[in-house]
PDB file of C-alpha atoms in Angstrom:
ATOM      1  CA  MET A  29     -60.740  34.822  20.957  1.00 48.00           C
ATOM      2  CA  VAL A  30     -60.190  34.555  17.252  1.00 49.00           C
ATOM      3  CA  ASN A  31     -59.344  31.221  15.703  1.00 52.00           C
ATOM      4  CA  ASP A  32     -58.719  30.000  12.202  1.00 51.00           C
ATOM      5  CA  GLN A  33     -62.387  29.377  11.651  1.00 52.00           C
ATOM      6  CA  ASP A  34     -63.173  33.005  12.309  1.00 52.00           C
ATOM      7  CA  ILE A  35     -60.767  34.151   9.564  1.00 47.00           C
ATOM      8  CA  PRO A  36     -62.388  34.400   6.154  1.00 52.00           C
ATOM      9  CA  GLN A  37     -61.340  31.703   3.722  1.00 53.00           C
ATOM     10  CA  ASP A  38     -60.153  34.279   1.222  1.00 51.00           C
ATOM     11  CA  THR A  39     -57.734  35.613   3.826  1.00 48.00           C
ATOM     12  CA  ASN A  40     -56.294  32.136   4.419  1.00 50.00           C
ATOM     13  CA  ASN A  41     -55.825  31.642   0.702  1.00 50.00           C
ATOM     14  CA  ALA A  42     -54.085  34.984   0.404  1.00 45.00           C
ATOM     15  CA  GLN A  43     -51.691  34.086   3.218  1.00 48.00           C
ATOM     16  CA  ALA A  44     -50.918  30.727   1.653  1.00 45.00           C
ATOM     17  CA  PHE A  45     -50.361  32.358  -1.700  1.00 43.00           C
ATOM     18  CA  SER A  46     -48.092  35.005  -0.258  1.00 46.00           C
ATOM     19  CA  ALA A  47     -46.037  32.307   1.607  1.00 48.00           C
ATOM     20  CA  SER A  48     -45.402  30.330  -1.557  1.00 50.00           C
ATOM     21  CA  PRO A  49     -42.840  31.466  -4.142  1.00 51.00           C
ATOM     22  CA  GLN A  50     -44.178  33.667  -6.911  1.00 55.00           C
ATOM     23  CA  GLN A  51     -43.796  32.494 -10.473  1.00 54.00           C
ATOM     24  CA  GLY A  52     -40.267  33.144 -11.678  1.00 52.00           C
ATOM     25  CA  GLU A  53     -38.866  33.480  -8.152  1.00 55.00           C
ATOM     26  CA  PRO A  54     -36.125  30.983  -7.112  1.00 56.00           C
ATOM     27  CA  VAL A  55     -37.219  28.170  -4.837  1.00 53.00           C
ATOM     28  CA  PRO A  56     -35.342  28.317  -1.508  1.00 58.00           C
ATOM     29  CA  GLN A  57     -32.871  25.444  -1.151  1.00 57.00           C
ATOM     30  CA  LYS A  58     -32.737  23.267   1.895  1.00 68.00           C
ATOM     31  CA  THR A  59     -29.455  22.777   3.719  1.00 76.00           C
ATOM     32  CA  ASP A  60     -27.390  20.191   1.855  1.00 80.00           C
ATOM     33  CA  TYR A  61     -26.751  17.887   4.820  1.00 88.00           C
ATOM     34  CA  TRP A  62     -25.844  14.900   2.650  1.00 91.00           C
ATOM     35  CA  GLY A  63     -23.341  16.949   0.698  1.00 92.00           C
ATOM     36  CA  TYR A  64     -21.611  17.955   3.903  1.00 94.00           C
ATOM     37  CA  ILE A  65     -21.618  14.343   5.105  1.00 96.00           C
ATOM     38  CA  VAL A  66     -20.038  13.055   1.881  1.00 96.00           C
ATOM     39  CA  LEU A  67     -17.431  15.818   1.904  1.00 96.00           C
ATOM     40  CA  ALA A  68     -16.556  15.189   5.552  1.00 97.00           C
ATOM     41  CA  ALA A  69     -16.372  11.418   5.025  1.00 97.00           C
ATOM     42  CA  GLY A  70     -14.195  11.685   1.912  1.00 97.00           C
ATOM     43  CA  VAL A  71     -11.713  14.160   3.360  1.00 97.00           C
ATOM     44  CA  GLY A  72     -11.833  12.364   6.704  1.00 97.00           C
ATOM     45  CA  ALA A  73     -10.938   9.047   5.079  1.00 97.00           C
ATOM     46  CA  LEU A  74      -7.866  10.547   3.427  1.00 97.00           C
ATOM     47  CA  PHE A  75      -6.791  12.308   6.619  1.00 97.00           C
ATOM     48  CA  TRP A  76      -7.365   9.218   8.776  1.00 97.00           C
ATOM     49  CA  GLY A  77      -5.403   7.008   6.414  1.00 97.00           C
ATOM     50  CA  LEU A  78      -2.438   9.383   6.133  1.00 96.00           C
ATOM     51  CA  VAL A  79      -2.286   9.976   9.874  1.00 97.00           C
ATOM     52  CA  SER A  80      -2.375   6.220  10.513  1.00 96.00           C
ATOM     53  CA  ALA A  81       0.540   5.638   8.135  1.00 95.00           C
ATOM     54  CA  VAL A  82       2.677   8.631   9.121  1.00 94.00           C
ATOM     55  CA  GLY A  83       2.002   8.102  12.839  1.00 96.00           C
ATOM     56  CA  THR A  84       3.276   4.544  12.500  1.00 94.00           C
ATOM     57  CA  GLY A  85       6.431   5.803  10.829  1.00 93.00           C
ATOM     58  CA  TRP A  86       7.011   8.289  13.626  1.00 92.00           C
ATOM     59  CA  GLY A  87       6.589   5.565  16.240  1.00 93.00           C
ATOM     60  CA  PHE A  88       3.371   6.853  17.812  1.00 95.00           C
ATOM     61  CA  TRP A  89       1.787   3.384  17.640  1.00 94.00           C
ATOM     62  CA  GLU A  90       2.496  -0.142  16.442  1.00 94.00           C
ATOM     63  CA  TYR A  91       2.341  -0.886  12.735  1.00 93.00           C
ATOM     64  CA  THR A  92      -0.631  -3.213  13.300  1.00 94.00           C
ATOM     65  CA  SER A  93      -2.633  -0.284  14.693  1.00 96.00           C
ATOM     66  CA  GLY A  94      -1.570   1.823  11.737  1.00 96.00           C
ATOM     67  CA  LEU A  95      -2.759  -0.818   9.283  1.00 95.00           C
ATOM     68  CA  LYS A  96      -6.104  -1.020  11.079  1.00 96.00           C
ATOM     69  CA  GLY A  97      -6.427   2.737  10.723  1.00 97.00           C
ATOM     70  CA  VAL A  98      -5.708   2.543   7.000  1.00 97.00           C
ATOM     71  CA  ALA A  99      -8.305  -0.218   6.650  1.00 96.00           C
ATOM     72  CA  GLY A 100     -10.901   1.753   8.624  1.00 97.00           C
ATOM     73  CA  ALA A 101     -10.271   4.811   6.471  1.00 97.00           C
ATOM     74  CA  PHE A 102     -10.697   2.624   3.385  1.00 98.00           C
ATOM     75  CA  LEU A 103     -14.155   1.568   4.558  1.00 97.00           C
ATOM     76  CA  LEU A 104     -15.056   5.184   5.364  1.00 98.00           C
ATOM     77  CA  GLY A 105     -13.995   6.187   1.862  1.00 97.00           C
ATOM     78  CA  LEU A 106     -16.169   3.471   0.347  1.00 97.00           C
ATOM     79  CA  GLY A 107     -19.058   4.752   2.450  1.00 97.00           C
ATOM     80  CA  ALA A 108     -18.545   8.291   1.156  1.00 97.00           C
ATOM     81  CA  ILE A 109     -18.587   7.073  -2.445  1.00 97.00           C
ATOM     82  CA  LEU A 110     -21.712   4.966  -1.878  1.00 97.00           C
ATOM     83  CA  ILE A 111     -23.645   7.696  -0.046  1.00 96.00           C
ATOM     84  CA  GLY A 112     -22.674  10.269  -2.660  1.00 95.00           C
ATOM     85  CA  ALA A 113     -23.794   7.995  -5.500  1.00 95.00           C
ATOM     86  CA  VAL A 114     -27.131   7.204  -3.834  1.00 94.00           C
ATOM     87  CA  GLN A 115     -27.793  10.855  -3.062  1.00 91.00           C
ATOM     88  CA  GLY A 116     -26.962  11.822  -6.627  1.00 91.00           C
ATOM     89  CA  TRP A 117     -29.463   9.276  -7.906  1.00 91.00           C
ATOM     90  CA  ARG A 118     -32.157  10.515  -5.485  1.00 88.00           C
ATOM     91  CA  VAL A 119     -31.962  14.146  -6.568  1.00 86.00           C
ATOM     92  CA  ARG A 120     -31.313  13.555 -10.255  1.00 82.00           C
ATOM     93  CA  LYS A 121     -34.821  14.756 -11.216  1.00 80.00           C
ATOM     94  CA  ALA A 122     -35.343  17.305  -8.471  1.00 77.00           C
ATOM     95  CA  VAL A 123     -36.668  20.687  -9.583  1.00 76.00           C
ATOM     96  CA  ASN A 124     -34.167  22.485  -7.384  1.00 80.00           C
ATOM     97  CA  PRO A 125     -31.370  19.959  -6.587  1.00 81.00           C
ATOM     98  CA  PRO A 126     -28.722  20.753  -3.958  1.00 83.00           C
ATOM     99  CA  PRO A 127     -25.282  21.904  -5.121  1.00 84.00           C
ATOM    100  CA  ARG A 128     -23.155  19.078  -6.480  1.00 87.00           C
ATOM    101  CA  ALA A 129     -19.735  20.538  -5.659  1.00 90.00           C
ATOM    102  CA  ARG A 130     -19.471  19.311  -2.062  1.00 92.00           C
ATOM    103  CA  ARG A 131     -20.659  15.834  -2.974  1.00 93.00           C
ATOM    104  CA  TRP A 132     -18.342  15.558  -5.959  1.00 95.00           C
ATOM    105  CA  VAL A 133     -15.311  16.788  -4.045  1.00 97.00           C
ATOM    106  CA  GLY A 134     -15.988  14.366  -1.217  1.00 97.00           C
ATOM    107  CA  MET A 135     -16.464  11.460  -3.610  1.00 97.00           C
ATOM    108  CA  GLY A 136     -13.372  12.418  -5.616  1.00 97.00           C
ATOM    109  CA  VAL A 137     -11.115  12.555  -2.551  1.00 97.00           C
ATOM    110  CA  ALA A 138     -12.546   9.275  -1.272  1.00 97.00           C
ATOM    111  CA  LEU A 139     -12.087   7.628  -4.665  1.00 97.00           C
ATOM    112  CA  ALA A 140      -8.445   8.708  -4.837  1.00 97.00           C
ATOM    113  CA  TYR A 141      -7.729   7.241  -1.393  1.00 97.00           C
ATOM    114  CA  VAL A 142      -9.688   4.046  -2.024  1.00 97.00           C
ATOM    115  CA  ALA A 143      -7.870   3.527  -5.329  1.00 97.00           C
ATOM    116  CA  TRP A 144      -4.492   4.052  -3.657  1.00 95.00           C
ATOM    117  CA  VAL A 145      -5.201   1.517  -0.908  1.00 96.00           C
ATOM    118  CA  GLY A 146      -6.819  -0.769  -3.455  1.00 95.00           C
ATOM    119  CA  THR A 147      -3.513  -1.202  -5.293  1.00 93.00           C
ATOM    120  CA  PHE A 148      -2.033  -2.720  -2.143  1.00 92.00           C
ATOM    121  CA  LEU A 149      -5.044  -4.942  -1.601  1.00 92.00           C
ATOM    122  CA  MET A 150      -4.763  -6.235  -5.165  1.00 93.00           C
ATOM    123  CA  ALA A 151      -1.071  -6.928  -4.615  1.00 91.00           C
ATOM    124  CA  ALA A 152      -1.891  -8.870  -1.447  1.00 91.00           C
ATOM    125  CA  LEU A 153      -4.238 -11.077  -3.460  1.00 92.00           C
ATOM    126  CA  THR A 154      -1.744 -11.791  -6.227  1.00 94.00           C
ATOM    127  CA  VAL A 155       1.482 -12.514  -4.296  1.00 95.00           C
ATOM    128  CA  PRO A 156       2.208 -15.122  -1.619  1.00 95.00           C
ATOM    129  CA  ALA A 157       2.254 -14.198   2.045  1.00 95.00           C
ATOM    130  CA  ILE A 158       6.039 -14.291   2.423  1.00 97.00           C
ATOM    131  CA  HIS A 159       8.499 -11.515   3.184  1.00 98.00           C
ATOM    132  CA  ASP A 160      11.871 -13.096   2.335  1.00 98.00           C
ATOM    133  CA  VAL A 161      13.064 -13.168  -1.286  1.00 98.00           C
ATOM    134  CA  SER A 162      16.371 -14.656  -2.424  1.00 98.00           C
ATOM    135  CA  THR A 163      18.077 -15.510  -5.696  1.00 98.00           C
ATOM    136  CA  ASP A 164      19.455 -18.693  -4.110  1.00 97.00           C
ATOM    137  CA  LEU A 165      16.906 -20.854  -2.313  1.00 97.00           C
ATOM    138  CA  ALA A 166      19.305 -23.673  -1.454  1.00 96.00           C
ATOM    139  CA  ASP A 167      21.898 -21.357   0.086  1.00 97.00           C
ATOM    140  CA  PRO A 168      20.418 -17.896   0.683  1.00 97.00           C
ATOM    141  CA  PRO A 169      22.930 -15.083   1.276  1.00 98.00           C
ATOM    142  CA  ALA A 170      23.402 -14.678   5.029  1.00 97.00           C
ATOM    143  CA  PHE A 171      23.236 -11.443   6.987  1.00 98.00           C
ATOM    144  CA  GLN A 172      26.336 -10.868   9.095  1.00 97.00           C
ATOM    145  CA  THR A 173      26.139  -7.200  10.028  1.00 97.00           C
ATOM    146  CA  LEU A 174      22.372  -6.805   9.984  1.00 98.00           C
ATOM    147  CA  THR A 175      20.223  -9.258  11.949  1.00 97.00           C
ATOM    148  CA  LEU A 176      17.690 -11.557  10.330  1.00 97.00           C
ATOM    149  CA  ARG A 177      14.337 -11.308  12.122  1.00 96.00           C
ATOM    150  CA  ALA A 178      13.770 -14.035  14.702  1.00 95.00           C
ATOM    151  CA  ASP A 179      10.318 -14.962  13.353  1.00 96.00           C
ATOM    152  CA  ASN A 180      11.420 -15.102   9.727  1.00 97.00           C
ATOM    153  CA  LEU A 181      10.109 -18.634   9.187  1.00 95.00           C
ATOM    154  CA  ASP A 182       6.937 -18.224  11.245  1.00 95.00           C
ATOM    155  CA  ASN A 183       3.588 -18.203   9.451  1.00 94.00           C
ATOM    156  CA  ILE A 184       4.943 -19.561   6.175  1.00 96.00           C
ATOM    157  CA  PRO A 185       1.891 -20.528   4.062  1.00 93.00           C
ATOM    158  CA  GLY A 186       1.178 -24.146   3.193  1.00 91.00           C
ATOM    159  CA  ALA A 187       1.117 -25.720   6.661  1.00 89.00           C
ATOM    160  CA  ASP A 188      -2.377 -27.074   5.982  1.00 88.00           C
ATOM    161  CA  ASP A 189      -1.793 -27.743   2.302  1.00 89.00           C
ATOM    162  CA  ALA A 190      -1.937 -31.443   1.435  1.00 90.00           C
ATOM    163  CA  ASP A 191       0.819 -31.012  -1.146  1.00 88.00           C
ATOM    164  CA  MET A 192       3.215 -29.574   1.450  1.00 91.00           C
ATOM    165  CA  ARG A 193       2.216 -31.611   4.465  1.00 88.00           C
ATOM    166  CA  GLY A 194       5.274 -32.745   6.387  1.00 90.00           C
ATOM    167  CA  LEU A 195       7.583 -30.084   4.948  1.00 94.00           C
ATOM    168  CA  THR A 196       9.535 -27.827   7.266  1.00 95.00           C
ATOM    169  CA  PRO A 197       8.859 -24.072   7.212  1.00 96.00           C
ATOM    170  CA  LEU A 198      12.105 -23.575   5.265  1.00 96.00           C
ATOM    171  CA  GLN A 199      11.042 -26.150   2.684  1.00 96.00           C
ATOM    172  CA  ARG A 200       7.566 -24.605   2.388  1.00 96.00           C
ATOM    173  CA  TRP A 201       9.135 -21.186   1.909  1.00 97.00           C
ATOM    174  CA  ALA A 202      11.273 -22.549  -0.923  1.00 97.00           C
ATOM    175  CA  VAL A 203       8.259 -24.172  -2.612  1.00 96.00           C
ATOM    176  CA  VAL A 204       6.089 -21.048  -2.356  1.00 97.00           C
ATOM    177  CA  HIS A 205       8.982 -18.804  -3.410  1.00 97.00           C
ATOM    178  CA  GLN A 206       9.821 -20.917  -6.456  1.00 96.00           C
ATOM    179  CA  LYS A 207       6.206 -20.949  -7.609  1.00 95.00           C
ATOM    180  CA  ALA A 208       5.715 -17.179  -7.255  1.00 96.00           C
ATOM    181  CA  TYR A 209       9.188 -15.872  -8.088  1.00 97.00           C
ATOM    182  CA  GLY A 210      10.753 -18.518 -10.268  1.00 95.00           C
ATOM    183  CA  ASP A 211      12.418 -15.844 -12.383  1.00 95.00           C
ATOM    184  CA  ILE A 212      14.497 -14.557  -9.472  1.00 97.00           C
ATOM    185  CA  ARG A 213      17.823 -16.391  -9.651  1.00 96.00           C
ATOM    186  CA  SER A 214      21.556 -15.824  -9.383  1.00 96.00           C
ATOM    187  CA  VAL A 215      22.855 -13.586 -12.164  1.00 96.00           C
ATOM    188  CA  ARG A 216      26.214 -13.255 -13.867  1.00 94.00           C
ATOM    189  CA  SER A 217      28.274 -10.094 -14.140  1.00 94.00           C
ATOM    190  CA  ASN A 218      31.232  -9.608 -16.459  1.00 93.00           C
ATOM    191  CA  GLU A 219      32.942  -7.477 -13.826  1.00 95.00           C
ATOM    192  CA  PRO A 220      35.177  -8.766 -10.995  1.00 95.00           C
ATOM    193  CA  VAL A 221      33.842  -9.059  -7.457  1.00 97.00           C
ATOM    194  CA  PRO A 222      35.269  -5.768  -6.032  1.00 97.00           C
ATOM    195  CA  MET A 223      33.854  -3.730  -8.906  1.00 96.00           C
ATOM    196  CA  VAL A 224      30.402  -5.285  -8.501  1.00 97.00           C
ATOM    197  CA  ILE A 225      30.304  -4.469  -4.786  1.00 98.00           C
ATOM    198  CA  ALA A 226      31.536  -0.916  -5.391  1.00 97.00           C
ATOM    199  CA  LYS A 227      28.831  -0.400  -7.999  1.00 97.00           C
ATOM    200  CA  ALA A 228      26.211  -1.887  -5.662  1.00 97.00           C
ATOM    201  CA  GLU A 229      27.165   0.637  -2.999  1.00 98.00           C
ATOM    202  CA  ARG A 230      26.774   3.529  -5.444  1.00 97.00           C
ATOM    203  CA  LEU A 231      23.393   2.276  -6.606  1.00 97.00           C
ATOM    204  CA  ALA A 232      22.174   1.796  -3.037  1.00 98.00           C
ATOM    205  CA  LYS A 233      23.183   5.307  -2.000  1.00 97.00           C
ATOM    206  CA  ALA A 234      21.504   6.729  -5.101  1.00 97.00           C
ATOM    207  CA  ARG A 235      18.307   4.982  -3.986  1.00 97.00           C
ATOM    208  CA  GLY A 236      18.583   6.450  -0.498  1.00 97.00           C
ATOM    209  CA  TRP A 237      19.385   3.154   1.206  1.00 98.00           C
ATOM    210  CA  GLU A 238      21.304   3.105   4.475  1.00 98.00           C
ATOM    211  CA  VAL A 239      24.505   1.135   3.873  1.00 98.00           C
ATOM    212  CA  ALA A 240      25.405  -1.129   6.807  1.00 98.00           C
ATOM    213  CA  VAL A 241      28.571  -2.667   5.378  1.00 98.00           C
ATOM    214  CA  SER A 242      30.364  -2.751   2.045  1.00 98.00           C
ATOM    215  CA  LEU A 243      33.338  -5.090   1.679  1.00 97.00           C
ATOM    216  CA  PRO A 244      34.477  -5.251  -1.972  1.00 96.00           C
ATOM    217  CA  GLU A 245      37.275  -7.720  -1.328  1.00 94.00           C
ATOM    218  CA  GLU A 246      34.970 -10.111   0.534  1.00 96.00           C
ATOM    219  CA  GLY A 247      32.143  -9.701  -1.936  1.00 97.00           C
ATOM    220  CA  ARG A 248      29.607  -8.733   0.718  1.00 97.00           C
ATOM    221  CA  PHE A 249      27.264  -5.801   0.948  1.00 98.00           C
ATOM    222  CA  GLU A 250      24.353  -5.102   3.330  1.00 98.00           C
ATOM    223  CA  ALA A 251      21.935  -2.175   3.430  1.00 98.00           C
ATOM    224  CA  THR A 252      18.449  -1.102   4.548  1.00 98.00           C
ATOM    225  CA  GLU A 253      15.669   0.589   2.598  1.00 98.00           C
ATOM    226  CA  THR A 254      12.969   2.516   4.491  1.00 97.00           C
ATOM    227  CA  SER A 255       9.493   3.096   3.051  1.00 94.00           C
ATOM    228  CA  ALA A 256       8.061   6.600   2.819  1.00 89.00           C
ATOM    229  CA  PHE A 257       4.928   6.609   4.994  1.00 88.00           C
ATOM    230  CA  PHE A 258       5.000   3.666   7.364  1.00 93.00           C
ATOM    231  CA  GLN A 259       8.804   3.787   7.592  1.00 95.00           C
ATOM    232  CA  PHE A 260       8.926   0.010   7.135  1.00 96.00           C
ATOM    233  CA  LYS A 261      12.508  -1.247   6.927  1.00 97.00           C
ATOM    234  CA  ASP A 262      13.623  -3.975   4.526  1.00 98.00           C
ATOM    235  CA  ASP A 263      17.145  -5.370   4.815  1.00 98.00           C
ATOM    236  CA  VAL A 264      19.232  -6.351   1.800  1.00 98.00           C
ATOM    237  CA  VAL A 265      22.334  -8.514   1.525  1.00 98.00           C
ATOM    238  CA  LEU A 266      24.403  -8.965  -1.614  1.00 98.00           C
ATOM    239  CA  ARG A 267      26.816 -11.873  -2.059  1.00 98.00           C
ATOM    240  CA  VAL A 268      29.223 -11.765  -4.995  1.00 98.00           C
ATOM    241  CA  ARG A 269      31.597 -14.632  -5.793  1.00 97.00           C
ATOM    242  CA  PRO A 270      34.014 -15.289  -8.649  1.00 95.00           C
ATOM    243  CA  SER A 271      32.609 -17.477 -11.403  1.00 91.00           C
ATOM    244  CA  GLU A 272      33.919 -21.007 -11.780  1.00 86.00           C
ATOM    245  CA  THR A 273      35.833 -20.020 -14.888  1.00 84.00           C
ATOM    246  CA  GLY A 274      37.379 -17.003 -13.201  1.00 79.00           C
ATOM    247  CA  GLU A 275      35.735 -14.664 -15.700  1.00 86.00           C
ATOM    248  CA  GLY A 276      33.284 -12.304 -14.116  1.00 93.00           C
ATOM    249  CA  SER A 277      31.176 -12.885 -11.012  1.00 96.00           C
ATOM    250  CA  ILE A 278      28.075 -14.672  -9.777  1.00 96.00           C
ATOM    251  CA  VAL A 279      25.751 -12.315  -7.933  1.00 97.00           C
ATOM    252  CA  ASP A 280      23.170 -13.339  -5.335  1.00 98.00           C
ATOM    253  CA  MET A 281      20.807 -11.022  -3.517  1.00 98.00           C
ATOM    254  CA  ARG A 282      18.363 -11.359  -0.678  1.00 98.00           C
ATOM    255  CA  SER A 283      15.762  -8.870   0.589  1.00 98.00           C
ATOM    256  CA  VAL A 284      13.818  -9.371   3.841  1.00 98.00           C
ATOM    257  CA  SER A 285      11.127  -7.275   5.529  1.00 98.00           C
ATOM    258  CA  ARG A 286      11.649  -6.670   9.239  1.00 97.00           C
ATOM    259  CA  VAL A 287       7.922  -6.839  10.112  1.00 95.00           C
ATOM    260  CA  GLY A 288       4.742  -8.295   8.695  1.00 93.00           C
ATOM    261  CA  VAL A 289       3.760 -11.579   7.098  1.00 94.00           C
ATOM    262  CA  SER A 290       3.313 -10.476   3.489  1.00 95.00           C
ATOM    263  CA  ASP A 291       5.523  -7.899   1.790  1.00 96.00           C
ATOM    264  CA  LEU A 292       2.979  -7.271  -1.000  1.00 95.00           C
ATOM    265  CA  GLY A 293       5.641  -8.253  -3.507  1.00 96.00           C
ATOM    266  CA  MET A 294       7.971  -5.364  -2.644  1.00 97.00           C
ATOM    267  CA  ASN A 295      11.063  -7.482  -1.955  1.00 98.00           C
ATOM    268  CA  ALA A 296      10.773  -9.263  -5.293  1.00 97.00           C
ATOM    269  CA  LYS A 297      10.424  -5.921  -7.101  1.00 97.00           C
ATOM    270  CA  ARG A 298      13.464  -4.608  -5.260  1.00 98.00           C
ATOM    271  CA  VAL A 299      15.634  -7.600  -6.147  1.00 98.00           C
ATOM    272  CA  ARG A 300      14.620  -7.548  -9.824  1.00 97.00           C
ATOM    273  CA  ALA A 301      15.180  -3.802 -10.221  1.00 97.00           C
ATOM    274  CA  PHE A 302      18.477  -3.694  -8.327  1.00 97.00           C
ATOM    275  CA  LEU A 303      20.036  -6.647 -10.127  1.00 97.00           C
ATOM    276  CA  ALA A 304      18.932  -5.259 -13.481  1.00 96.00           C
ATOM    277  CA  ASP A 305      20.696  -1.966 -12.724  1.00 96.00           C
ATOM    278  CA  LEU A 306      23.696  -3.706 -11.215  1.00 96.00           C
ATOM    279  CA  THR A 307      24.427  -6.261 -13.905  1.00 91.00           C
ATOM    280  CA  GLY A 308      22.377  -5.032 -16.855  1.00 82.00           C
ATOM    281  CA  THR A 309      20.434  -8.290 -16.931  1.00 59.00           C
ATOM    282  CA  VAL A 310      18.134 -10.488 -14.887  1.00 51.00           C
ATOM    283  CA  ALA A 311      19.121 -13.632 -16.776  1.00 55.00           C
ATOM    284  CA  ALA A 312      20.042 -16.555 -14.563  1.00 57.00           C
ATOM    285  CA  ALA A 313      23.689 -17.470 -14.248  1.00 56.00           C
ATOM    286  CA  PRO A 314      24.554 -20.852 -15.844  1.00 55.00           C
TER     287      PRO A 314
END
């Protein structure tokens, strides 16, 4: 039997030399496992997040499950970015580094998704956790055709706040609302009530809202806006009354989300934008 010891040393050296790359020959690359992982994680995060949102809109699961999916995808995206960055640092001085394309694509897709979700997270940190916005806090416009959610005053922030201790949920809502959205107030229009309601209906239809009722003579208008992905529905009511002098109208608007605790500031944005287009101003009525 012949073993390694029986083989001349020169032969062993020749075999080792022949197994190693010759000078000038390319060094074989190892399989880029980390690149594939980063690519899969980045694309997977985007896919998971979109499916969670669209599936909620189509009614496949509750919105709370959809939000958990979006959050999980956000964490997966962060993981893809972190792994890609660490791997890039590890191979930065390698003689024959693995291809960067897969890692960069994965990190880029993950970064786009994380940035998109991050805008909503930043909004959640900068606006109060309420979902009902009105120009009139003392006498908010009432829904008559659409139905105000039964839990509208549940989970209003401030229950444990020493400054609001003893206040009712309605009073806490008014305090929080005034502090965050003090600029949202009744506005004046130079047009009579029927013309304001007719214009509101045109603006709502142009925005793709579903009009529930439009009564120019009564000065009442109600509609629903549906979001793109989650298909969240926010209800709007417009109340228009003649001014005390009989010249022009006083316009009040209210926008309420049907689900959720915080609206991420969307109702306030809607009220500001709609009233600006409707009356040409967001200045408070005297």
